Structures are given as C-alpha cells and as structure tokens.
Tab-separated table of C-alpha atoms in Angstrom:
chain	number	residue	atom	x	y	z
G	54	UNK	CA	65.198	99.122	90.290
G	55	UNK	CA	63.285	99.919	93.592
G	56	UNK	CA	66.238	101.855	95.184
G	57	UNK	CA	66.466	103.865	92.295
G	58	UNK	CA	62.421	104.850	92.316
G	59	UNK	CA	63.301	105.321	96.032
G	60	UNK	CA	65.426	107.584	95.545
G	61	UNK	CA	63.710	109.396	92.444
G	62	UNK	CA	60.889	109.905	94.712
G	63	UNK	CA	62.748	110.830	97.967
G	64	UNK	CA	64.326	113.646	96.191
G	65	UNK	CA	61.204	114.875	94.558
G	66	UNK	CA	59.552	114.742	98.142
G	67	UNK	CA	62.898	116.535	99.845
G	68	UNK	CA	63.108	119.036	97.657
G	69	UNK	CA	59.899	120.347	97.086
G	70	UNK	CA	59.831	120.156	101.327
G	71	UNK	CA	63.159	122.336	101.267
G	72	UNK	CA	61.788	124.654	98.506
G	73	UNK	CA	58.062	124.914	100.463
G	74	UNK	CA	59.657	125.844	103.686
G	75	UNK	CA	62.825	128.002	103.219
G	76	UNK	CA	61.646	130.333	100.710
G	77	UNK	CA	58.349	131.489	99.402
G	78	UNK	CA	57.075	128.320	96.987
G	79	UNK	CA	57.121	129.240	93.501
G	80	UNK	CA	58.157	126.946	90.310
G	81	UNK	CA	61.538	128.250	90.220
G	82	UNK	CA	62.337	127.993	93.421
G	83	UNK	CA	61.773	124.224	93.203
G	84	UNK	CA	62.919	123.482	90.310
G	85	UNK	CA	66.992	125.423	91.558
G	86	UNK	CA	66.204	123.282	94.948
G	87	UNK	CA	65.617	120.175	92.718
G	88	UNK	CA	68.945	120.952	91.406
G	89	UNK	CA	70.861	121.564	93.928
G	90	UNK	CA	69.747	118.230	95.596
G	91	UNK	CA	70.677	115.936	92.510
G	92	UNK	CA	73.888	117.620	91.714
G	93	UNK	CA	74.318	116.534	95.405
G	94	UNK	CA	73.397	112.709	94.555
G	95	UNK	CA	75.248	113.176	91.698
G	96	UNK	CA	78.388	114.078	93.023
G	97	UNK	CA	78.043	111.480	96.521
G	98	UNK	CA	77.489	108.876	94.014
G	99	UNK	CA	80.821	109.642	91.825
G	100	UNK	CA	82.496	109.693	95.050
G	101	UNK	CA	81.447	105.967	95.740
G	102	UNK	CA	82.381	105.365	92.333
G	103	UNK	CA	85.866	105.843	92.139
G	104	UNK	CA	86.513	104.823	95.689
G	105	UNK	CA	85.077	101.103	94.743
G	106	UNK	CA	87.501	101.547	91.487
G	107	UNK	CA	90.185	101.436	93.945
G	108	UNK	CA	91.462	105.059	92.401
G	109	UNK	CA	93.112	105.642	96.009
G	110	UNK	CA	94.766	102.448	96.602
G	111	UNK	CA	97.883	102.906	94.623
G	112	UNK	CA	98.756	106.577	96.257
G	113	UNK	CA	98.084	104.960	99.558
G	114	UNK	CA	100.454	102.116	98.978
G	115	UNK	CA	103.235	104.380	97.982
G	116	UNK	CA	102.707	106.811	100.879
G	117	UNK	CA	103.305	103.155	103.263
G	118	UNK	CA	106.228	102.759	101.106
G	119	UNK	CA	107.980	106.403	101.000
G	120	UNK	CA	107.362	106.459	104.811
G	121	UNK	CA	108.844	103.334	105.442
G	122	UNK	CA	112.029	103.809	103.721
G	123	UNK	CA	112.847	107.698	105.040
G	124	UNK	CA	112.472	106.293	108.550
G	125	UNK	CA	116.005	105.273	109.441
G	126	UNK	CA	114.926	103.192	113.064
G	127	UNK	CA	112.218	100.999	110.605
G	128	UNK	CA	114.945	100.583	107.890
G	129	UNK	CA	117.582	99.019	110.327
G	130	UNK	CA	114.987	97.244	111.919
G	131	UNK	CA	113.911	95.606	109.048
G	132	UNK	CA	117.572	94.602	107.950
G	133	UNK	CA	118.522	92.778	111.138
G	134	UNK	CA	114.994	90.945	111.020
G	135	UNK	CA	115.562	89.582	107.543
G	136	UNK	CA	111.844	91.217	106.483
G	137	UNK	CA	111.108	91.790	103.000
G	138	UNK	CA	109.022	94.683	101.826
G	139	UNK	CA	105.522	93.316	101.937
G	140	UNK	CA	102.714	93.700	99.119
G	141	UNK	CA	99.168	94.940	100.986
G	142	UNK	CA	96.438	93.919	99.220
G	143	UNK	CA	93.057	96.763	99.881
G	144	UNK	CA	89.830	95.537	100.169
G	145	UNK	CA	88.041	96.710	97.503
G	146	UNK	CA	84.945	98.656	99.242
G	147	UNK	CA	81.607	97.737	97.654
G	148	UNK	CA	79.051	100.037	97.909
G	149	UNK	CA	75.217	99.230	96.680
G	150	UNK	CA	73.843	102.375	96.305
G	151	UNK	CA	76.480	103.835	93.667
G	152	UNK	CA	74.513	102.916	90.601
G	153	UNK	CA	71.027	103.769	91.776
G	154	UNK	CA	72.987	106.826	93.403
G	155	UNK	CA	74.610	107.749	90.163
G	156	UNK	CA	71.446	107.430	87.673
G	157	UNK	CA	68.991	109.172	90.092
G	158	UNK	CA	71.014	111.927	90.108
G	159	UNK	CA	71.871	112.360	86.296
G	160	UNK	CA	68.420	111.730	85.537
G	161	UNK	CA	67.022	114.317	87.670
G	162	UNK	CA	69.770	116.592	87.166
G	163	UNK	CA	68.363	116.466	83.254
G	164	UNK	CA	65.357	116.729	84.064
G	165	UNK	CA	65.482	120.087	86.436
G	166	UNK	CA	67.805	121.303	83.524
G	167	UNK	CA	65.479	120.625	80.448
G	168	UNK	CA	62.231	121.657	82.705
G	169	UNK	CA	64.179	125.079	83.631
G	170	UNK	CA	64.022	125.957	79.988
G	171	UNK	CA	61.186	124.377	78.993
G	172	UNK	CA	59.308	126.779	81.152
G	173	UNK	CA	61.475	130.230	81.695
C-alpha cells in the first residue's frame, strides 16, 4: 500500500513540476502532463507484467531450438556426443513494483481523464 501512495504522490509532484516549468502553468496543461506521465506508468507496468507471465519464454526456447538444428557443425556434434536435446527451464523474473506500478497508473490515468471533462 505505501509504494502505491508513493507513487500516486510522486507523479502528482512530477508532473505538476514538468507542467510548471516547460510550459506556461495553466489547468490544462497539467492535467495533459498528468496524462502523459500515467499512461507512461501504465504502460512500464504492463511491460513488467507480461514479462513475469513468462509471455517470452516459449518464443525464446524455440529460437534455441530452430538455431540449433539449422546449424549443421552443432548437429553432428551433438550425434557423436550421444547429447539429447535439453529442456531450459527460465527463471521466472519477479518484479515488486508491477502491481503498485499497474494501479497507480490506471487510477490516475482515470482520474486525469474524468477531471479533463469534468472541467473543459
């Protein structure tokens, strides 16, 4: 629960930094910078999503696989050594931050959206 307030409140703080600085400060200026920065949270924490499902593992493997068996010197190497193919096992990368990552940036995503027309 506290990275996710740290992060709510870090992006708050970074974008209405960004939106003082860069451009002249109005309310719709820092509401598109607010935006912008959780679509960005949004889509790093997707990212760490599907790379912890292990989406990549299985195109991996079969790249190990296809370039294995189309290289002729490995091939006949393998045949006089008596080696089977081997299964790999990945490590399934664990990230903590994907969750808090992930609901941070939906939340203020909504938010930005729903205040956007609230107000214009």
């Amino acid at each position: 629960m506290h990275r996710f307030v740290y992060i709510l409140l870090g992006t708050l703080f970074l974008s209405s930094l960004v939106s003082f600085f860069t451009h002249s400060f109005s309310l719709l200026v820092w509401i598109n910078t607010l935006f912008n920065f959780s679509l960005l949270l949004t889509i790093i924490g997707a990212a760490m999503l599907v790379i912890q499902g292990g989406f990549f593992n299985a195109i991996i493997r079969s790249f190990r696989t296809f370039f294995r068996k189309i290289n002729p010197m490995n091939h006949v190497l393998e045949e006089i050594e008596g080696k089977k193919e081997e299964s790999t096992t990945y490590r399934m990368a664990s990230f903590r931050l994907t969750l808090p990552l992930v609901v941070s940036g939906f939340a203020l995503l909504f938010f930005s959206i729903i205040f956007s027309w609230y107000i214009f």
